[in-house]
PDB file of C-alpha atoms in Angstrom:
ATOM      1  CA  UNK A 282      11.049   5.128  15.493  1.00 49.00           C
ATOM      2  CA  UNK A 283      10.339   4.736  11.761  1.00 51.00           C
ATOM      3  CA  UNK A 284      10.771   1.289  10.203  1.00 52.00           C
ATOM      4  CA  UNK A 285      14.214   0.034   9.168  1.00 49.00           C
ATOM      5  CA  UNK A 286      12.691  -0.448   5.795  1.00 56.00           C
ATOM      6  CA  UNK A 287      10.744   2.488   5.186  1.00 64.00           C
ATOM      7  CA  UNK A 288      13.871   4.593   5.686  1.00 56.00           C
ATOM      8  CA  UNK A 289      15.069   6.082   1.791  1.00 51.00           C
ATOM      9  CA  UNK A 290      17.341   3.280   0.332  1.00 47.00           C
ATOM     10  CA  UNK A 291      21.248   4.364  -0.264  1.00 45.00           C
ATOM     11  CA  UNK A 292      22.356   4.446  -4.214  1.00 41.00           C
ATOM     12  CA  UNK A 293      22.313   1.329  -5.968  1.00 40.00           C
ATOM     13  CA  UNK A 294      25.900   0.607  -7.071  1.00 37.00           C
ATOM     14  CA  UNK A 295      25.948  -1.939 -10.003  1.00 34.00           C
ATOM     15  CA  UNK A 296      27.625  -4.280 -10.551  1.00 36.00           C
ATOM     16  CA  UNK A 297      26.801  -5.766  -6.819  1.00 38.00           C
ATOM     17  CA  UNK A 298      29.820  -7.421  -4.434  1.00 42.00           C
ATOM     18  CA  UNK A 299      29.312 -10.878  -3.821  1.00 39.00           C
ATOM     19  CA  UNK A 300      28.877 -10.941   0.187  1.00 40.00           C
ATOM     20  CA  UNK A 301      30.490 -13.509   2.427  1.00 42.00           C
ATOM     21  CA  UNK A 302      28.560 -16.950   3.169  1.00 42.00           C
ATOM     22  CA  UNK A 303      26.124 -16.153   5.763  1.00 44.00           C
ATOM     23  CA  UNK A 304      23.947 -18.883   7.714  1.00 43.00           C
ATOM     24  CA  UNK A 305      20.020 -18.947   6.648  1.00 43.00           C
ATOM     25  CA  UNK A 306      17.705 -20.853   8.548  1.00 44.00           C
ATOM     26  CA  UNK A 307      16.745 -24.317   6.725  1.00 41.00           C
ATOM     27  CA  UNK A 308      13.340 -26.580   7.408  1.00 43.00           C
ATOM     28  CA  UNK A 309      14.558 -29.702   7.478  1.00 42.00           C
ATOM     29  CA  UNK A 310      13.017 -31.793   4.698  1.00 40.00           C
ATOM     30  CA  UNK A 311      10.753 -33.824   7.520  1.00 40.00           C
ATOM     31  CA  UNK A 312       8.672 -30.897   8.472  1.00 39.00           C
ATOM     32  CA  UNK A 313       8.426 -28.912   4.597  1.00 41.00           C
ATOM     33  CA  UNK A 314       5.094 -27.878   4.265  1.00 38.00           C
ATOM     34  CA  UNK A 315       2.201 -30.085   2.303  1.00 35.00           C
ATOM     35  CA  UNK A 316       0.552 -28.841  -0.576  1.00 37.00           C
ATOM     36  CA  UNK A 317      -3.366 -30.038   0.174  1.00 32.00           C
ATOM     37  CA  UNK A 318      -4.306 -32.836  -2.180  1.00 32.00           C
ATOM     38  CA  UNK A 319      -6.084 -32.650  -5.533  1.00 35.00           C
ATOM     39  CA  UNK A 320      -6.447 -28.871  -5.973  1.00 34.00           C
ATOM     40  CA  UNK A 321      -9.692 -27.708  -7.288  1.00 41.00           C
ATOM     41  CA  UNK A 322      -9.167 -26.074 -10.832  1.00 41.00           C
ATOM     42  CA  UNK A 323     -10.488 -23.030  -9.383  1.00 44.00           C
ATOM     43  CA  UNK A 324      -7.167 -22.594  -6.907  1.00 49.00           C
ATOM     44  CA  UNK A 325      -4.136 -21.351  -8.185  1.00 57.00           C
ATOM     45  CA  UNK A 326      -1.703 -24.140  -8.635  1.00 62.00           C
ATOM     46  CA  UNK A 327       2.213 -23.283  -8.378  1.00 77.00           C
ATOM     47  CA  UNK A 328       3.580 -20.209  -6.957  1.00 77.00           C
ATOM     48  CA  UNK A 329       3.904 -18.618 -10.073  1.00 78.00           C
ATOM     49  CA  UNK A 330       0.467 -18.394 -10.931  1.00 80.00           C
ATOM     50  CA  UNK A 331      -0.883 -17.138  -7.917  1.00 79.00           C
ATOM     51  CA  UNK A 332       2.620 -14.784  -8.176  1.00 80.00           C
ATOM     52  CA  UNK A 333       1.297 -13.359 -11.279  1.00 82.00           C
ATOM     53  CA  UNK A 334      -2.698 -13.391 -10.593  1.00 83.00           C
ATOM     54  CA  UNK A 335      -1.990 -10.667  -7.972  1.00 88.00           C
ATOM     55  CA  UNK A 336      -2.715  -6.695  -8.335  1.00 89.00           C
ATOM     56  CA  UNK A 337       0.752  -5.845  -7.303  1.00 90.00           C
ATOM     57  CA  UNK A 338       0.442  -2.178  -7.954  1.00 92.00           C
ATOM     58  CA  UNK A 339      -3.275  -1.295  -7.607  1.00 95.00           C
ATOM     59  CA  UNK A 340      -4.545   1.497  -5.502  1.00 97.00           C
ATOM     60  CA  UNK A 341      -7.866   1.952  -3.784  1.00 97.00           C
ATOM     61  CA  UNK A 342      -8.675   5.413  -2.649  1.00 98.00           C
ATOM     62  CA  UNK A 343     -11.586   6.245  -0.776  1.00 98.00           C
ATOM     63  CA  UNK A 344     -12.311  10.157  -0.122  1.00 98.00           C
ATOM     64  CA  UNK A 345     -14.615  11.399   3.028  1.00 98.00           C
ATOM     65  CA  UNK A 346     -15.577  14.943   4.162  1.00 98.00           C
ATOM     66  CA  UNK A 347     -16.030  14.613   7.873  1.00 97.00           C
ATOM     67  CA  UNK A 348     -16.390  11.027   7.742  1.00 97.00           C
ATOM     68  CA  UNK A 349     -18.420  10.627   5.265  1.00 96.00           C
ATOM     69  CA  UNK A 350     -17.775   9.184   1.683  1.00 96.00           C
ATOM     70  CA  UNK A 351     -18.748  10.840  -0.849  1.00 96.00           C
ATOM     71  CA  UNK A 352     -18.326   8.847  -3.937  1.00 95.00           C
ATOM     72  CA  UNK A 353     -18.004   4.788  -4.374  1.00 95.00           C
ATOM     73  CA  UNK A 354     -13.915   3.730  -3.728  1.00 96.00           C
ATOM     74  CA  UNK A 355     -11.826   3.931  -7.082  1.00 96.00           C
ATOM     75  CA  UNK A 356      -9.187   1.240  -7.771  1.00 96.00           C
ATOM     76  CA  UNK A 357      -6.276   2.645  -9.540  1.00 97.00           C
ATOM     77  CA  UNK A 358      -4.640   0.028 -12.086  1.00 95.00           C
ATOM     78  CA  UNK A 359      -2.118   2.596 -13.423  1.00 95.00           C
ATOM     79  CA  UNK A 360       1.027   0.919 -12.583  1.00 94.00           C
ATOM     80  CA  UNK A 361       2.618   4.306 -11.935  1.00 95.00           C
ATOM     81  CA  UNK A 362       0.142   5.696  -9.428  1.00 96.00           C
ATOM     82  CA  UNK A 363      -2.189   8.741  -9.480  1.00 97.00           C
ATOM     83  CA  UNK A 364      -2.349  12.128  -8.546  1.00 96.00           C
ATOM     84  CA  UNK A 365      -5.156  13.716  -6.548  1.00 98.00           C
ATOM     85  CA  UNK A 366      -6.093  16.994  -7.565  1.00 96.00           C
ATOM     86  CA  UNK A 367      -9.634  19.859  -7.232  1.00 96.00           C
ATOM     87  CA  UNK A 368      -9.870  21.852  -9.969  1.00 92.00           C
ATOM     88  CA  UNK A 369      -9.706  21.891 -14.116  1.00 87.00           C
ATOM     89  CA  UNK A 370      -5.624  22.218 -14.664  1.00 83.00           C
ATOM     90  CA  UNK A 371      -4.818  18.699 -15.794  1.00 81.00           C
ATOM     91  CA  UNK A 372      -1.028  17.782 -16.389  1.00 82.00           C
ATOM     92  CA  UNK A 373       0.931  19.114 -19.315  1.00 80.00           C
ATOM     93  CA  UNK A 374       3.898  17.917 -21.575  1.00 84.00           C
ATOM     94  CA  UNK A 375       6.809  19.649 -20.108  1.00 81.00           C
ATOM     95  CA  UNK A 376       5.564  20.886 -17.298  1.00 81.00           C
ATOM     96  CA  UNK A 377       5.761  18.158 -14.901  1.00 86.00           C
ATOM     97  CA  UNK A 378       7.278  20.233 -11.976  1.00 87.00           C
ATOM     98  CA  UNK A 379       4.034  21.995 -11.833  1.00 90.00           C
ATOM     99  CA  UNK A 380       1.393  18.762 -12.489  1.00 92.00           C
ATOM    100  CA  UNK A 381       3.539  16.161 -12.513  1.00 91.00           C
ATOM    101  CA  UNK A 382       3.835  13.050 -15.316  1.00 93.00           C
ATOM    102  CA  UNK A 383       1.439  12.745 -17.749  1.00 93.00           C
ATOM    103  CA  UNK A 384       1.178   8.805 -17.618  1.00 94.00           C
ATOM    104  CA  UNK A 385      -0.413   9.081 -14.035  1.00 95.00           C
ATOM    105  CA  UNK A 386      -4.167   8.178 -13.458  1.00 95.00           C
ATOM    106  CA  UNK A 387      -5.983  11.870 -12.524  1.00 95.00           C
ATOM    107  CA  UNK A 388      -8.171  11.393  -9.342  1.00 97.00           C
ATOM    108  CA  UNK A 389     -10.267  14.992  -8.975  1.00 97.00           C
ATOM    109  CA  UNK A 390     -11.202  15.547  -5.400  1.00 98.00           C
ATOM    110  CA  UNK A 391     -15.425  15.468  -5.213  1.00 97.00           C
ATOM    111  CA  UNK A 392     -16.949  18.532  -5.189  1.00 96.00           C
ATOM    112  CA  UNK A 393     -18.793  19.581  -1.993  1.00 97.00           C
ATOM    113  CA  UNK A 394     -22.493  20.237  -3.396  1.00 95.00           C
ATOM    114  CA  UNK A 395     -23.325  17.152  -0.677  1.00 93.00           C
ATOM    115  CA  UNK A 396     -22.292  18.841   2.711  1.00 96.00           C
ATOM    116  CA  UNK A 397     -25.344  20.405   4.051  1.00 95.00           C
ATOM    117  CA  UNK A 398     -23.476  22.439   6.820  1.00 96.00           C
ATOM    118  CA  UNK A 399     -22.814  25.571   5.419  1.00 97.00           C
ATOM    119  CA  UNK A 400     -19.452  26.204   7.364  1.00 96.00           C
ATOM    120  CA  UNK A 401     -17.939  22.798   6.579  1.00 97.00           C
ATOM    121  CA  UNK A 402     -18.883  23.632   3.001  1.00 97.00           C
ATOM    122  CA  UNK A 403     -16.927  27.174   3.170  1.00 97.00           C
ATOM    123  CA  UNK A 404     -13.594  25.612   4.996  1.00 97.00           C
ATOM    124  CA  UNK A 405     -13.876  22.702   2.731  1.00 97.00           C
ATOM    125  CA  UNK A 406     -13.738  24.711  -0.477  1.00 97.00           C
ATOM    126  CA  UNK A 407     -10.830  26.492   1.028  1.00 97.00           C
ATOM    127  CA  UNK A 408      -8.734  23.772   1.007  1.00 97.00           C
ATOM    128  CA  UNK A 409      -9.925  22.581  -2.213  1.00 96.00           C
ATOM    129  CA  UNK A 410      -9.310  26.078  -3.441  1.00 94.00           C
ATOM    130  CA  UNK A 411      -5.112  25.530  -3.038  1.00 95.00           C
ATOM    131  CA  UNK A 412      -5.362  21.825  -4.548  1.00 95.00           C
ATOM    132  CA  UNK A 413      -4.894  22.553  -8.321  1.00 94.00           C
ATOM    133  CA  UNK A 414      -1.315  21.168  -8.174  1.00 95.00           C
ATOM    134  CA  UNK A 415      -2.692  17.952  -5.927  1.00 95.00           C
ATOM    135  CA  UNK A 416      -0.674  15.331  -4.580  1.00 97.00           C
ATOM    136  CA  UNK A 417       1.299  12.654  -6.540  1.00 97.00           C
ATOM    137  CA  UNK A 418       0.562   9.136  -5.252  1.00 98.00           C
ATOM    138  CA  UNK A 419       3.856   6.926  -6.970  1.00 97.00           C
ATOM    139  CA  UNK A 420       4.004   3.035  -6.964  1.00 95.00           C
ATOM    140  CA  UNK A 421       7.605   2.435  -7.470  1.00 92.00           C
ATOM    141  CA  UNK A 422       9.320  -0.578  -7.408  1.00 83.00           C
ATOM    142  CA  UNK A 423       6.415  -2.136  -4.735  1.00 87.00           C
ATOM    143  CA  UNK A 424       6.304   0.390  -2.410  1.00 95.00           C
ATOM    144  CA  UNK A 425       4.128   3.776  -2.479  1.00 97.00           C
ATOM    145  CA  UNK A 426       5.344   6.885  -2.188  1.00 98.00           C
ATOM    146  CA  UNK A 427       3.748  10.375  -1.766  1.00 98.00           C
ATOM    147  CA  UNK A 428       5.111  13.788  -3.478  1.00 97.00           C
ATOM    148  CA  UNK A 429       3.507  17.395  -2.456  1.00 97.00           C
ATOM    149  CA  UNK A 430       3.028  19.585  -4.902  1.00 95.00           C
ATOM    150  CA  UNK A 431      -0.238  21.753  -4.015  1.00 94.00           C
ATOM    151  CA  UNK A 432      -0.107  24.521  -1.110  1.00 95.00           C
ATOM    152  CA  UNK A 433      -2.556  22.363   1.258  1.00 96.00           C
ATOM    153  CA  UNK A 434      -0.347  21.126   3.677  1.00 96.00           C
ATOM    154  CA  UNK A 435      -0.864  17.042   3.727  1.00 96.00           C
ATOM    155  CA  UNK A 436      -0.912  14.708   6.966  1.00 97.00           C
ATOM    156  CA  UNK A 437      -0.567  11.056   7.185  1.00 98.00           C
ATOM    157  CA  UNK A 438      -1.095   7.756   9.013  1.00 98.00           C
ATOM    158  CA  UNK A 439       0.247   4.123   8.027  1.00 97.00           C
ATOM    159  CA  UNK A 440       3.019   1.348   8.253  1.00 96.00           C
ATOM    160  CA  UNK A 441       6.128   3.567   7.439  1.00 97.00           C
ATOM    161  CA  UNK A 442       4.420   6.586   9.821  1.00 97.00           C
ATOM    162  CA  UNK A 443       8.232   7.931  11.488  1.00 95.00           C
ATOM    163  CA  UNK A 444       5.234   9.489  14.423  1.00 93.00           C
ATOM    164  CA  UNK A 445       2.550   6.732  14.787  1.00 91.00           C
ATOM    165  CA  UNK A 446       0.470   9.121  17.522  1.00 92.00           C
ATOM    166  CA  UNK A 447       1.913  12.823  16.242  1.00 95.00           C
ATOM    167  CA  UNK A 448       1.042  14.578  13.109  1.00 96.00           C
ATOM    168  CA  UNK A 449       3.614  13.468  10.232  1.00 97.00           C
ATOM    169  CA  UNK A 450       3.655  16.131   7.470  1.00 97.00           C
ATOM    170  CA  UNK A 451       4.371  15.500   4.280  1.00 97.00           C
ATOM    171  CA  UNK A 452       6.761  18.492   3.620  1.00 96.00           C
ATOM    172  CA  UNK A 453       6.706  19.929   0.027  1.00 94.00           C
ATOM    173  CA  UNK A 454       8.530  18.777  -2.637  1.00 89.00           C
ATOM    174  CA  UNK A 455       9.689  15.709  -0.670  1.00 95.00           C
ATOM    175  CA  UNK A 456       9.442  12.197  -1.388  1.00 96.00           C
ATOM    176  CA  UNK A 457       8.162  10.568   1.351  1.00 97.00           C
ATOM    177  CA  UNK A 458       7.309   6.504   1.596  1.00 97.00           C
ATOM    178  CA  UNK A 459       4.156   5.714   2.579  1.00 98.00           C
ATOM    179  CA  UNK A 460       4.103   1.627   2.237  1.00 97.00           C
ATOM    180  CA  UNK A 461       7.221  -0.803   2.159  1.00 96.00           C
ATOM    181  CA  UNK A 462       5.436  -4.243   0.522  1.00 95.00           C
ATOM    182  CA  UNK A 463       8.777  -6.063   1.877  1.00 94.00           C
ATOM    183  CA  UNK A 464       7.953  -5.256   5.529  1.00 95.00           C
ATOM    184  CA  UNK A 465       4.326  -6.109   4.793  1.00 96.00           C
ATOM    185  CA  UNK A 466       4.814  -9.621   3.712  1.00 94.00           C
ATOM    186  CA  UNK A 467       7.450  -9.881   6.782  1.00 95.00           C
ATOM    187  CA  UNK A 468       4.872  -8.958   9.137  1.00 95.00           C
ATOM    188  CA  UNK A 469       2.019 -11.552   7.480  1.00 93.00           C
ATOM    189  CA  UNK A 470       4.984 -14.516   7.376  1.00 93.00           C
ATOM    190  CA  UNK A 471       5.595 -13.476  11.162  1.00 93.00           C
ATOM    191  CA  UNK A 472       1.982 -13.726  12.202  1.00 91.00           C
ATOM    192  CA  UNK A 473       1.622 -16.875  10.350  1.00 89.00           C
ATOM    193  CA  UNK A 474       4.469 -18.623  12.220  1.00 90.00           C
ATOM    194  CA  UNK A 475       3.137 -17.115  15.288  1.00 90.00           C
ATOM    195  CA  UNK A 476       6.120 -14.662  16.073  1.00 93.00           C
ATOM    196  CA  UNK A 477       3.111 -11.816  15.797  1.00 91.00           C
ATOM    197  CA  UNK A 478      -0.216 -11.243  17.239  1.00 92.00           C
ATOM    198  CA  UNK A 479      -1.887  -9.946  14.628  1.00 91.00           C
ATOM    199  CA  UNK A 480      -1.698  -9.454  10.595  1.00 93.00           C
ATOM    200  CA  UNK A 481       0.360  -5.913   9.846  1.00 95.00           C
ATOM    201  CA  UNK A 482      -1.075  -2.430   8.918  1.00 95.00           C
ATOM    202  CA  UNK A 483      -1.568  -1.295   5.300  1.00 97.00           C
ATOM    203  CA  UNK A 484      -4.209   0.928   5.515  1.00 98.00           C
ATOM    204  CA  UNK A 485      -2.774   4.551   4.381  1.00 98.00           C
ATOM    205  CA  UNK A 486      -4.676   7.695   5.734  1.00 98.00           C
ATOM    206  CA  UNK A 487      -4.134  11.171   3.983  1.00 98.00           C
ATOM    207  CA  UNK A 488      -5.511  14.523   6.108  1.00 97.00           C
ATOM    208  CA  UNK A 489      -5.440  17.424   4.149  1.00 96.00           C
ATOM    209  CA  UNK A 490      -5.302  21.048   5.851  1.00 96.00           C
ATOM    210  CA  UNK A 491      -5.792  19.474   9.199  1.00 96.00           C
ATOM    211  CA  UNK A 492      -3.065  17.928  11.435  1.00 96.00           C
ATOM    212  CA  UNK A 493      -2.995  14.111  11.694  1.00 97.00           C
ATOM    213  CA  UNK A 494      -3.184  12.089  13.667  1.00 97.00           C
ATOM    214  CA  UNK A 495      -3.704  14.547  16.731  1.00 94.00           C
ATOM    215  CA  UNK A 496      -6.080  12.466  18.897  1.00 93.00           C
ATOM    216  CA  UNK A 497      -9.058  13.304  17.713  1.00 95.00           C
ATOM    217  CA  UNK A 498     -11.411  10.604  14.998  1.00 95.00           C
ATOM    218  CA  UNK A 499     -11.134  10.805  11.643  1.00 95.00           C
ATOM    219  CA  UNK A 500     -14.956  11.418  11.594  1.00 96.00           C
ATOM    220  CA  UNK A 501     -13.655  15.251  12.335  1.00 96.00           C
ATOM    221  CA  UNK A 502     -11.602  16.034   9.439  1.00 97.00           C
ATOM    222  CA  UNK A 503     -12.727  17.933   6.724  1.00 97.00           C
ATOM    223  CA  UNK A 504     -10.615  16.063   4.022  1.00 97.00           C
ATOM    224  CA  UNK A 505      -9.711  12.628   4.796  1.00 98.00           C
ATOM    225  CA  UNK A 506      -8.291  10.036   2.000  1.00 98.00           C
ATOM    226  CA  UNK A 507      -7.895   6.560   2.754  1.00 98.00           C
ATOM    227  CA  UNK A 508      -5.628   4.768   0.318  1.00 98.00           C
ATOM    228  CA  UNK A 509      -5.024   0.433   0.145  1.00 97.00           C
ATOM    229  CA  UNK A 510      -2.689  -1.344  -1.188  1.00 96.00           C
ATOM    230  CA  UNK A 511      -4.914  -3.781  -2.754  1.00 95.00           C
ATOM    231  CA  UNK A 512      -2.179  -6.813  -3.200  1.00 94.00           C
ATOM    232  CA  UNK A 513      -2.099  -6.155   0.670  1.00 95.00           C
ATOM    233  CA  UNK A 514      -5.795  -6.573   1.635  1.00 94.00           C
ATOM    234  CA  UNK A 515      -6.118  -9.622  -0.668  1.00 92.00           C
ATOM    235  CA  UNK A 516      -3.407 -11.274   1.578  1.00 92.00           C
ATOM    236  CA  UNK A 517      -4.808 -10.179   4.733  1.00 92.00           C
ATOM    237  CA  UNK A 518      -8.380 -11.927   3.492  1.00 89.00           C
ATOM    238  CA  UNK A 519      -6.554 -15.024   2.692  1.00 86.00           C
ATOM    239  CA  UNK A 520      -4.568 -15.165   6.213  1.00 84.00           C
ATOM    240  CA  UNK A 521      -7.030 -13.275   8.304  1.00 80.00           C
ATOM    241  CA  UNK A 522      -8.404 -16.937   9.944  1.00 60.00           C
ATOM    242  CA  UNK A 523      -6.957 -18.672  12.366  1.00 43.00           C
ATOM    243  CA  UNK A 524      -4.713 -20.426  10.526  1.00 38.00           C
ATOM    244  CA  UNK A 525      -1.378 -19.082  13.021  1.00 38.00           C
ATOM    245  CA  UNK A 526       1.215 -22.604  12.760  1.00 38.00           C
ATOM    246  CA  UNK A 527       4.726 -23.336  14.276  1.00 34.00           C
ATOM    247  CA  UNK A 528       7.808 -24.176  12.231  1.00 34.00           C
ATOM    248  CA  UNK A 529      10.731 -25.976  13.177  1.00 34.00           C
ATOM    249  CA  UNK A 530      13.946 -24.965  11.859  1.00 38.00           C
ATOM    250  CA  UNK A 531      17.848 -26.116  11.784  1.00 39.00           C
ATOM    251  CA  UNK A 532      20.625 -23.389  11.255  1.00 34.00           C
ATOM    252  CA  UNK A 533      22.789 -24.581   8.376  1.00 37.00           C
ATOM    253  CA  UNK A 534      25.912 -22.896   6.901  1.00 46.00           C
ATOM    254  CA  UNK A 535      25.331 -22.131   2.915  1.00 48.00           C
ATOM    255  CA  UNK A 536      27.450 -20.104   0.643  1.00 53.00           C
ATOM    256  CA  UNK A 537      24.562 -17.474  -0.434  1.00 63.00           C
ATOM    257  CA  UNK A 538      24.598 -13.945  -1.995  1.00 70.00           C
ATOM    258  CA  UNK A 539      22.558 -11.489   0.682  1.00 72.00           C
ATOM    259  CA  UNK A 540      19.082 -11.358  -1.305  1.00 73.00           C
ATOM    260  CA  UNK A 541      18.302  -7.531  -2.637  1.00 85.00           C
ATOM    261  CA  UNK A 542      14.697  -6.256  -1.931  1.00 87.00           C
ATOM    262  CA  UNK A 543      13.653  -7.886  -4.914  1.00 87.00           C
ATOM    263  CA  UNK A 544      15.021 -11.217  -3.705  1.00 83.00           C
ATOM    264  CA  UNK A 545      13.270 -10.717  -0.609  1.00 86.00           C
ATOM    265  CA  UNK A 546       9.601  -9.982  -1.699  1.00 88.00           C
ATOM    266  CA  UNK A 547       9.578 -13.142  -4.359  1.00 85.00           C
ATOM    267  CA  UNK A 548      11.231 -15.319  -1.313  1.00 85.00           C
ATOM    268  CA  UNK A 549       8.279 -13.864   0.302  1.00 87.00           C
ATOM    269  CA  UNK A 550       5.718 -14.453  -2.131  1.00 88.00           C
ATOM    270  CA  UNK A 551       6.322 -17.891  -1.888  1.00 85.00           C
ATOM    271  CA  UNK A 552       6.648 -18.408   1.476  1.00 86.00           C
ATOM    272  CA  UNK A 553       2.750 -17.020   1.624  1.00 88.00           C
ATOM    273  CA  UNK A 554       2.063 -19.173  -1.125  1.00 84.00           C
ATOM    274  CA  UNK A 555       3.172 -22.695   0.890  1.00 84.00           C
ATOM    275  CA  UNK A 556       0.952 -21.180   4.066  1.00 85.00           C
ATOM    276  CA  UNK A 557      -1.703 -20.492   2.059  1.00 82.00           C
ATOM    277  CA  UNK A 558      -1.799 -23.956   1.079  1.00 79.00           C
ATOM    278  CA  UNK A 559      -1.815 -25.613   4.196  1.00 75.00           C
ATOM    279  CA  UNK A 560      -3.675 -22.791   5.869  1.00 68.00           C
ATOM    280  CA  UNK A 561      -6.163 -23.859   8.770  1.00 48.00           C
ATOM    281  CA  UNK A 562      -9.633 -23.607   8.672  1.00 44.00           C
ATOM    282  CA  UNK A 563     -10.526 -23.444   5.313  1.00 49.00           C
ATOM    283  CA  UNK A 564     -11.431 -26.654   2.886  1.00 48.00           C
ATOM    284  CA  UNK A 565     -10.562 -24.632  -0.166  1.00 47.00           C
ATOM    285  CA  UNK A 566      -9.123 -21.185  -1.122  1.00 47.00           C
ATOM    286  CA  UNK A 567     -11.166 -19.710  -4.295  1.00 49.00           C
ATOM    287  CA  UNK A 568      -9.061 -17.284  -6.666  1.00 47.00           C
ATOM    288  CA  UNK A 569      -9.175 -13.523  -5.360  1.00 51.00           C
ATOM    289  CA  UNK A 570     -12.156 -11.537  -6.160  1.00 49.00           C
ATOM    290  CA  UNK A 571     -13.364 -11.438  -9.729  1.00 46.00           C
ATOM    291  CA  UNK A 572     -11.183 -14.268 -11.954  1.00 37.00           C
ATOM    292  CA  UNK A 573      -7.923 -13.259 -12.564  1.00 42.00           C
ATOM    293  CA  UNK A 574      -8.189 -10.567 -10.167  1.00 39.00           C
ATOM    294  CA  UNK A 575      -9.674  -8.270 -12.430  1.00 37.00           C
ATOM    295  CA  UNK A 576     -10.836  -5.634 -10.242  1.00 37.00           C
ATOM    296  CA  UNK A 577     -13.333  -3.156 -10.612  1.00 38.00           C
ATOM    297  CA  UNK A 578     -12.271  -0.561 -13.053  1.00 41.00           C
ATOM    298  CA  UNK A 579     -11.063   2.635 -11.390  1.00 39.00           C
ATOM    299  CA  UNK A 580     -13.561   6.012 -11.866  1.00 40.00           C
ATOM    300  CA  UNK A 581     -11.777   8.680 -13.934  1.00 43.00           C
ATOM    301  CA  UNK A 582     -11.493  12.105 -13.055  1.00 40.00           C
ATOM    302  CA  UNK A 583     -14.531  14.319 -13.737  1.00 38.00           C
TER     303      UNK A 583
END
């Protein structure tokens, strides 16, 4: 069954109806967690800064031919996503039904002068061949969605997956949502209180022309594209110890409004934030890779 959350959200209707009171778990002030003494200059201080140091809407995409890759990963910083595409037809003022939006990042398929097999080449450039339109990769509002616009038909694995062992096409034309950060940061806060065995899925796998996932490796696909939420991974490095801790709670009646989905990821945020201060196992947490986050700078299309 697909994921409460991944499911398309109904119409927002503004302005919003104050709900009834509804009880919300409090920590009762004995047992709030305790920021670790004397933080090093090098760790992120309040909430807010660490809030703001992270890549909330970079992509890393990663393209193999049978299982192998076949250029270095490229991290997408465009804030609106990218579009993969094989071929020379870029996108066009006015003609975004055909190419999509201009103000996406252009990611060109490789081209397949490195497969040696002669009859992977062939089928691969078949599939290539029908790829001129591509396939839109959108980052809206924290989540990632996908949008088919060339002829090869598209497959796909990952957390919002309706089928997680059947082939789940991405039909034509559709917008389809590939990554929910909300449940994400749900699934880390649940491992971390120990309500979870292990840290939640964010990995993202894209089969083009072939079904997926059928039961057989990804190793034998022709086109396989692995995409990562990077704001995702950098959590998972940070709570990917053993560093799973109990909380007590007390149910107490407050007068609140029910939080929106922008509510809930900054509650989130800063839940994370408090855990990954008094997180086990580590003497110190150093800033994400590269200061200020300042990842690697994505490879244009050729």
């Amino acid at each position: 069954m697909q994921p409460p959350s991944c499911t398309p959200a109904p119409p927002e209707v503004w302005p919003k109806k104050e709900p009834m009171d509804m009880e919300m778990d409090v920590q009762p002030t004995g047992t709030e967690p305790q920021p670790i003494s004397a933080i090093p200059d090098t760790l992120f201080t309040t909430p807010e800064t660490w809030i703001s140091s992270l890549p909330m809407t970079d992509l890393e995409v990663q393209f193999y031919y049978r299982g192998k890759e076949m250029c270095p990963a490229m991290t997408v910083s465009n804030p609106h996503g990218c579009r993969l595409f094989y071929g020379d037809l870029g996108p066009m003022v006015n003609q975004e039904e055909l190419f999509g939006p201009i103000s996406l990042e252009q990611l060109r398929f490789p081209s397949t002068e490195q497969i040696n097999n002669d009859k992977q080449r062939l089928f691969t450039n078949r599939l290539l061949d029908v790829m001129d339109r591509g396939l839109i990769l959108e980052v809206s509002g924290h989540d990632i969605y996908a949008v088919r616009l060339c002829q090869c038909k598209v497959y796909w694995s990952g957390p919002c997956a309706p089928n997680p062992n059947a082939p789940n096409l991405i039909e034509r034309q559709r917008k389809v949502k590939l990554f929910c950060l909300e449940t994400f940061l749900s699934g880390v806060i649940a491992h971390q209180r120990g309500q979870s065995p292990s840290l939640p899925q964010f990995d993202i796998h894209l089969c083009f022309g072939e079904e997926w996932p059928d039961g057989r490796p990804r190793e034998r696909k022709l086109i396989m594209v692995q995409v990562t939420p990077v704001v995702a991974r950098i959590i998972c490095e940070m709570f990917s110890g053993d560093g799973t801790r109990s909380f007590d709670s007390s149910s107490v009646r407050l007068q609140i409004s029910v939080p929106d989905i922008k509510d809930n990821i900054v509650t989130q945020l800063k839940q994370l934030y408090r855990l990954l201060q008094t997180h086990q196992g580590h003497d110190t947490w150093p800033l994400p890779p590269g200061a200020n986050v300042h990842l690697p700078t994505a490879l244009h299309a050729q």
